Coordinates of C-alpha atoms (C1' of nucleotides) in Angstrom, one line a residue:
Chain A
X1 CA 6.2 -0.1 -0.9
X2 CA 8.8 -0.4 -4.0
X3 CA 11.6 -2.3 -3.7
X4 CA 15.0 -1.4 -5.3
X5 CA 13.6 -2.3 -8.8
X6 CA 10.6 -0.2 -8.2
X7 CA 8.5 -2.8 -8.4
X8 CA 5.6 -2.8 -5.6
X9 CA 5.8 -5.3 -2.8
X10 CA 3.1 -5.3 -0.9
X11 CA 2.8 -6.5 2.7
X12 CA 2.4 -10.0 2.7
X13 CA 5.2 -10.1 0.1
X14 CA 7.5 -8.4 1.9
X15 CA 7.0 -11.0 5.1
X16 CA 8.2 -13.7 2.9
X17 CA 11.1 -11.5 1.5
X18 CA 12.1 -11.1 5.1
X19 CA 11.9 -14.6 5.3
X20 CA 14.2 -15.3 2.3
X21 CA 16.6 -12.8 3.5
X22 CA 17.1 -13.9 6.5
X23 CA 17.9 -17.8 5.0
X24 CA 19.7 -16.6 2.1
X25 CA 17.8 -18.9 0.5
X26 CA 15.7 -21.6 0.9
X27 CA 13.3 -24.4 -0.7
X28 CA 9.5 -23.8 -1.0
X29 CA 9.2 -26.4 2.3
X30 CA 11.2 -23.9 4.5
X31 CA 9.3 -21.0 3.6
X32 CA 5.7 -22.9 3.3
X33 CA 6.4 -23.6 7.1
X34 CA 8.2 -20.2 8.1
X35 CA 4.9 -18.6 6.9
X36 CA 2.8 -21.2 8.7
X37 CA 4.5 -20.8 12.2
X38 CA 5.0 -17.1 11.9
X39 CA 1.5 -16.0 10.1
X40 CA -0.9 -18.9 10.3
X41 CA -0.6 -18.8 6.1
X42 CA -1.8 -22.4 4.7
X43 CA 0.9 -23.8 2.0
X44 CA -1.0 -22.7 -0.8
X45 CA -0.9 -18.8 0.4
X46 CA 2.7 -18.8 0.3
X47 CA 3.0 -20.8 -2.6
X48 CA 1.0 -18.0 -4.6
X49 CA 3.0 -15.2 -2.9
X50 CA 6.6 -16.8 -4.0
X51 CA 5.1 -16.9 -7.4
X52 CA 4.0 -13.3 -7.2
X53 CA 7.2 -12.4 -6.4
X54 CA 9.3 -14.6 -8.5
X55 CA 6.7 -12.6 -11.6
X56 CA 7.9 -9.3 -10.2
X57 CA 11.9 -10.4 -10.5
X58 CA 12.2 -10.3 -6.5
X59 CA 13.1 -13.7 -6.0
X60 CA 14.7 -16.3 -8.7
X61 CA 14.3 -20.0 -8.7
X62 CA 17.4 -22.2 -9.0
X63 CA 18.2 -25.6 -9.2
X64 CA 17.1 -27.9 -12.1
X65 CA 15.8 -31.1 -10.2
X66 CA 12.8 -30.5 -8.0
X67 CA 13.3 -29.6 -4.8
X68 CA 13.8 -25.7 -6.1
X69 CA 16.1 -23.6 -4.3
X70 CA 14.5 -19.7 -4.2
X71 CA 16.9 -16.6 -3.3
X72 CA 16.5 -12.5 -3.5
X73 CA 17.2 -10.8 -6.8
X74 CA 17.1 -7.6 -5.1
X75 CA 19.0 -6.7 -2.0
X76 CA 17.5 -6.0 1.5
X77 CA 18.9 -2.9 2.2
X78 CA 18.3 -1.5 -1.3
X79 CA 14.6 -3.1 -0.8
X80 CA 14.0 -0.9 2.5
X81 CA 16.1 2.1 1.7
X82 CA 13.4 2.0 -1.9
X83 CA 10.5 1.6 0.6
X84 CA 11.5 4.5 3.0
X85 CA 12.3 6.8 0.3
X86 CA 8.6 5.7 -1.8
X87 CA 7.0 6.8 2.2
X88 CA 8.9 10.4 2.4
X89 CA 8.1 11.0 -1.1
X90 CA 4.5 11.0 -0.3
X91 CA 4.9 13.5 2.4
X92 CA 5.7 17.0 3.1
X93 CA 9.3 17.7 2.7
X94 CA 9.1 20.2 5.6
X95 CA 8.0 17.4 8.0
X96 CA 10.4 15.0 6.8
X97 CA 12.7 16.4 10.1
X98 CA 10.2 15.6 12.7
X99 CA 8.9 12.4 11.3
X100 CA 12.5 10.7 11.4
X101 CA 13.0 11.9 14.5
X102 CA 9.7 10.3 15.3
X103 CA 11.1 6.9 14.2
X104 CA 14.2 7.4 15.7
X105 CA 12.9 7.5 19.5
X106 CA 10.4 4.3 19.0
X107 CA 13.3 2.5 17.5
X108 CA 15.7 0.1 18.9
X109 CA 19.0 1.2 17.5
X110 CA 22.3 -0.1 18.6
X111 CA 25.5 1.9 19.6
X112 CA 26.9 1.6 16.1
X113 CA 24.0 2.5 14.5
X114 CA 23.5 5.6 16.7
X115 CA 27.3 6.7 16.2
X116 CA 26.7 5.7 12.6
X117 CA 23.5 8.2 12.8
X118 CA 25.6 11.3 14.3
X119 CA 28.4 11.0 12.0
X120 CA 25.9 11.4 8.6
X121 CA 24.0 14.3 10.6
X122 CA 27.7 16.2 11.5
X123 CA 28.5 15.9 7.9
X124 CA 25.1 17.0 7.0
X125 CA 25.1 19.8 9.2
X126 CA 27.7 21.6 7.4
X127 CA 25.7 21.9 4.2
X128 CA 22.5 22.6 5.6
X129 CA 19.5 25.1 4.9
X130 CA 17.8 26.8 7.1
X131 CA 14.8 25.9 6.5
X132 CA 13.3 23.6 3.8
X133 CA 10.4 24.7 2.1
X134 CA 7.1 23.0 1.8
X135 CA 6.4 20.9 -1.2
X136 CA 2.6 20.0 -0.7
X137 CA 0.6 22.7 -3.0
X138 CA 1.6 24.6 -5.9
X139 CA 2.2 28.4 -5.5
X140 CA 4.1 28.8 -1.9
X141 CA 2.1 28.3 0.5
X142 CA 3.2 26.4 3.6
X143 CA 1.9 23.7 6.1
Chain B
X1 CA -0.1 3.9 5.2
X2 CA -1.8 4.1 8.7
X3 CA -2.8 7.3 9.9
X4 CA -3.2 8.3 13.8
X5 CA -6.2 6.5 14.2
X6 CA -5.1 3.5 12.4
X7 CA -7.0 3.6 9.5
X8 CA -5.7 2.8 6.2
X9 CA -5.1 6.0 4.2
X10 CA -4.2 5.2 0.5
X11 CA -2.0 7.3 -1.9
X12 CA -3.9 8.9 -3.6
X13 CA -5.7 9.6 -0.5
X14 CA -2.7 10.9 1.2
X15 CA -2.2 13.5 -1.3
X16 CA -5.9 15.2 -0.7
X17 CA -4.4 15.4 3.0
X18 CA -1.8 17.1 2.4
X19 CA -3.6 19.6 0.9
X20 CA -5.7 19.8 3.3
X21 CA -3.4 19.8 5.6
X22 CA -2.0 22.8 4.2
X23 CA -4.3 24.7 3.8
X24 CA -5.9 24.2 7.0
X25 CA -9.3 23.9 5.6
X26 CA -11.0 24.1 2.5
X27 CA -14.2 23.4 0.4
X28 CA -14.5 21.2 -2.1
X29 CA -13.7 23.6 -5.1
X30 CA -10.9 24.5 -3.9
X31 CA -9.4 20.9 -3.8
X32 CA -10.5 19.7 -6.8
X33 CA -8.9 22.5 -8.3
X34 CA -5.5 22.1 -6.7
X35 CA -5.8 18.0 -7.2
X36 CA -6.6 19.3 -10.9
X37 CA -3.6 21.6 -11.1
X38 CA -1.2 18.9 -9.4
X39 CA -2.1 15.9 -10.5
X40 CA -4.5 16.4 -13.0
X41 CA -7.4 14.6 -11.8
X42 CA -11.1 15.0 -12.7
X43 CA -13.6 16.7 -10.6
X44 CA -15.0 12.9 -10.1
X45 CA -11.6 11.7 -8.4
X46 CA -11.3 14.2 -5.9
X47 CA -14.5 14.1 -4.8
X48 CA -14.8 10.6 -4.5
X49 CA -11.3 10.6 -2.1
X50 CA -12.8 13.3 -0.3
X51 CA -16.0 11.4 0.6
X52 CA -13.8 8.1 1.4
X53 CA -11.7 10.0 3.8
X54 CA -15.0 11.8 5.5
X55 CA -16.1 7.7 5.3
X56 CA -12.6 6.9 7.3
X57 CA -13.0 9.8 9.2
X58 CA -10.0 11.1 8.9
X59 CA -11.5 14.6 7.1
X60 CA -14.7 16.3 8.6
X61 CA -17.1 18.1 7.1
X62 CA -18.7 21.8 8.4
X63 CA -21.0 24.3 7.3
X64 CA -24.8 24.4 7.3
X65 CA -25.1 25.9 3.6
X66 CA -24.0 24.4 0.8
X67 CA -20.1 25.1 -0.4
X68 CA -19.4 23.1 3.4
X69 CA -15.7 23.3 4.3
X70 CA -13.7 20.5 5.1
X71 CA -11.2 19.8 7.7
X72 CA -8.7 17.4 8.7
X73 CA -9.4 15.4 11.6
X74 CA -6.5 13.8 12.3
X75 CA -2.9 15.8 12.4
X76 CA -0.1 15.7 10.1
X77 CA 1.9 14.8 12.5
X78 CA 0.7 12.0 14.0
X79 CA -0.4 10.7 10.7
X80 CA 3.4 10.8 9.6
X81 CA 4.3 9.2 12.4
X82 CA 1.8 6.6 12.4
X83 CA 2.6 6.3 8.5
X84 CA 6.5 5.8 9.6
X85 CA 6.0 3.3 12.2
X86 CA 3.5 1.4 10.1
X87 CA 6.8 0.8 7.4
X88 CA 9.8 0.2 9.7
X89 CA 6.9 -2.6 11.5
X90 CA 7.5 -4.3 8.4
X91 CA 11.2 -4.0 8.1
X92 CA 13.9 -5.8 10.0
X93 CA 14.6 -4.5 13.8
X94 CA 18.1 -4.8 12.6
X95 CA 18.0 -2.8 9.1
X96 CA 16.1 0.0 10.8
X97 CA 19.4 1.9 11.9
X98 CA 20.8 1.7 7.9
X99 CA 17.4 2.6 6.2
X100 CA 17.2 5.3 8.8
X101 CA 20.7 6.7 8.0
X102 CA 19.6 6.1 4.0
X103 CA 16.5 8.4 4.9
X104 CA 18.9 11.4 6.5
X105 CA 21.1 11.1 3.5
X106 CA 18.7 11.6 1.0
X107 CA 16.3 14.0 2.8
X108 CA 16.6 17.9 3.1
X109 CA 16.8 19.1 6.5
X110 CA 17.2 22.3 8.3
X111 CA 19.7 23.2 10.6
X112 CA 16.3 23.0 13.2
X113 CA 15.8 19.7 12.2
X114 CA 19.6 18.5 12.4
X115 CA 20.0 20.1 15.9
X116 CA 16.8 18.3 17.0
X117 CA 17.8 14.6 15.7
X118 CA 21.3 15.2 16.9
X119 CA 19.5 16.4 20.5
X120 CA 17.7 13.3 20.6
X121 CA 20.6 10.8 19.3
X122 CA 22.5 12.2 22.3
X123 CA 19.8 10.9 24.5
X124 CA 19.3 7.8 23.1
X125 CA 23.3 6.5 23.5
X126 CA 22.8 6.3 27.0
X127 CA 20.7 3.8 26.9
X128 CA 21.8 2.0 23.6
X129 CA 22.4 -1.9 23.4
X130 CA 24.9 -2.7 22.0
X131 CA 23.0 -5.0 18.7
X132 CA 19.6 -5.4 18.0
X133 CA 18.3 -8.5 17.4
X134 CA 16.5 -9.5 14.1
X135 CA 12.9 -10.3 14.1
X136 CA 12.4 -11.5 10.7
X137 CA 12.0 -15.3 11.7
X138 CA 11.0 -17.4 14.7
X139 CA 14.4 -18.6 16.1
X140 CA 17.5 -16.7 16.2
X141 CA 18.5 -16.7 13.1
X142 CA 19.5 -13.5 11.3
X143 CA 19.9 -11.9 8.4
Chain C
dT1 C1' 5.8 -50.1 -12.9
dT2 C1' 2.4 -48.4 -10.5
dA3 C1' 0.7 -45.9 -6.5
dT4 C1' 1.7 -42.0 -3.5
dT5 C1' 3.2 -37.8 -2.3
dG6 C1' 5.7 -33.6 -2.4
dT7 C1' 6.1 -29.4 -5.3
dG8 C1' 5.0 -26.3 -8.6
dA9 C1' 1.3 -24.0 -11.8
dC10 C1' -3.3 -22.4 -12.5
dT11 C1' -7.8 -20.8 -10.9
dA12 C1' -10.8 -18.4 -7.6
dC13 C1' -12.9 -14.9 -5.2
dA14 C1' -14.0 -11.1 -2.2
dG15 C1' -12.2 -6.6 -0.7
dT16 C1' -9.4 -2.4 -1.8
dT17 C1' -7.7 1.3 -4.7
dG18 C1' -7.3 4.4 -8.6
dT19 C1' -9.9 6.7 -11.6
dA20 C1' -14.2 8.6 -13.2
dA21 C1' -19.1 8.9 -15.2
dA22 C1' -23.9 9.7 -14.0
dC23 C1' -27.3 11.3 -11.1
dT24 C1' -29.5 14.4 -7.7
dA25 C1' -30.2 18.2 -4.8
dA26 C1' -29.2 23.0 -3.8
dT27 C1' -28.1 27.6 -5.2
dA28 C1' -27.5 31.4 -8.3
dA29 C1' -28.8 33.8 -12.5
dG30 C1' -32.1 35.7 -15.6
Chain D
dC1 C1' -40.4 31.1 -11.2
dT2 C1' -37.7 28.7 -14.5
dT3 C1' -33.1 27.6 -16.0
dA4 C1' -28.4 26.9 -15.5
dT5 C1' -24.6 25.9 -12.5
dT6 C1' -22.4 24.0 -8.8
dA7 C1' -21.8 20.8 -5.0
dG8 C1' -22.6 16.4 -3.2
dT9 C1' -23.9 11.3 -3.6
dT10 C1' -24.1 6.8 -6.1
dT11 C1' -22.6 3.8 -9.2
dA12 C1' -18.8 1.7 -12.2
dC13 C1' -15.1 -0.9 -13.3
dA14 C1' -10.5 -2.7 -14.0
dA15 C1' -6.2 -3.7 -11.5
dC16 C1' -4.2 -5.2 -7.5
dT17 C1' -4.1 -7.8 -2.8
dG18 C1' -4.9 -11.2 0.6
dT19 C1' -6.1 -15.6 1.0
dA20 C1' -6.7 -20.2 -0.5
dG21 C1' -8.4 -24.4 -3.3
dT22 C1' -7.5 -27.5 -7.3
dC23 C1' -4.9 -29.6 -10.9
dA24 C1' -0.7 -31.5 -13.1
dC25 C1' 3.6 -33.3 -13.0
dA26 C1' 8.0 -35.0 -11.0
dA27 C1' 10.2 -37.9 -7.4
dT28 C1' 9.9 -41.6 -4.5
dA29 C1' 8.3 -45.8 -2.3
dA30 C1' 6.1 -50.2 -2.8

DNA sequence: TTATTGTGACTACAGTTGTAAACTAATAAG
DNA sequence: CTTATTAGTTTACAACTGTAGTCACAATAA
């Protein structure tokens, strides 16, 4: 999964990046007992994982007395939108269609979202092929 | 990346399926030469994601002579799916509808496709709450 | 001012992944 | 039948991940 400064953030990263989201920001405390109460992690665990992350210019540290104060560098959406694109990148561009639609019915999705949803695909419509080719071999052949 | 039977499928991993995939089935020489062509791997790394994917079962492996012929055992389809579901887990119930509408933007899709999603949105507004909750954190805070 | 504790830095370690060499067994060529 | 070639199996190895212990230092309490 890359995030919006294509650096990887793998899965137990990205838990703790939810959790920083979600706060805006927080102190080491907050998130050592987020991780606890939501993943069982011992103090130590997230401790190593905010430091992996703080390496990889995801979170930055703030403050200049102890208690730190940790918030995101990069942006949630930008951070998802990065991941979703690195996962339809690895697949076929001709089944790119069927997977979304896939997500789309196990999803919860509000009203706004869904009217949100139709608007981009009415626009989209106008412009679109009729068919998109497969992209998984050279030469033309098709999945 | 999960596939349909919930076993971890790896990048590089994912690309040998897609070949596969495509091609419906094919023996060993005939991968390594399209994993040569594409990506330009050695013999050695194609073969070795071959037999870990026979080891995950997620390839089979036919023939009674030697050049055997390999086949995927578990579908595009549901693999994308699985793939699919496997990221927006990790994501925010609440960011799903914007990384979704991201995902449309900045994917190719055919007028099928379209008509399909915009068949299925249709559906789904009956039923649509009107917010989703986020799930990021015990408690109801959100992000 | 010293003892205690909370917070941050460094070390650890097994399992996975990306990439490939080496070895072995089967088949084809001479 | 022997040799060369190809296909398949084992081994390798560094980087990355998940998970966590230990050490050092700053803040606080005694």
């Amino acid at each position: 999964m890359k995030d919006a400064k294509n650096v990887t953030i793998t899965d137990s990263e990205w838990i703790v990046m939810r959790a920083i989201w979600t706060m805006g920001h927080a102190t080491s405390r907050e998130l050592i007992d987020a991780m606890n109460e939501l993943e069982g992690w011992s103090a130590s665990t997230t401790k190593t994982l905010l430091h992996r992350l703080i390496q990889k210019q995801a979170v930055a540290q703030y403050g200049d007395s102890r208690p730190f104060t940790y918030k995101p560098v990069v942006g949630e959406k930008e951070s998802m939108a990065a991941a979703a694109d690195d996962l339809f990148d690895h697949m076929c561009a001709m089944r790119a269609g069927s997977t979304i639609a896939g997500v789309i019915q196990s999803r919860e999705l509000s009203r706004a979202d869904i009217a949100n949803l139709q608007a981009i695909l009415a626009e989209k419509a106008k412009t679109a092929p009729e068919e998109v080719q497969c992209n998984c071999l050279p030469g033309d052949q098709t999945c």
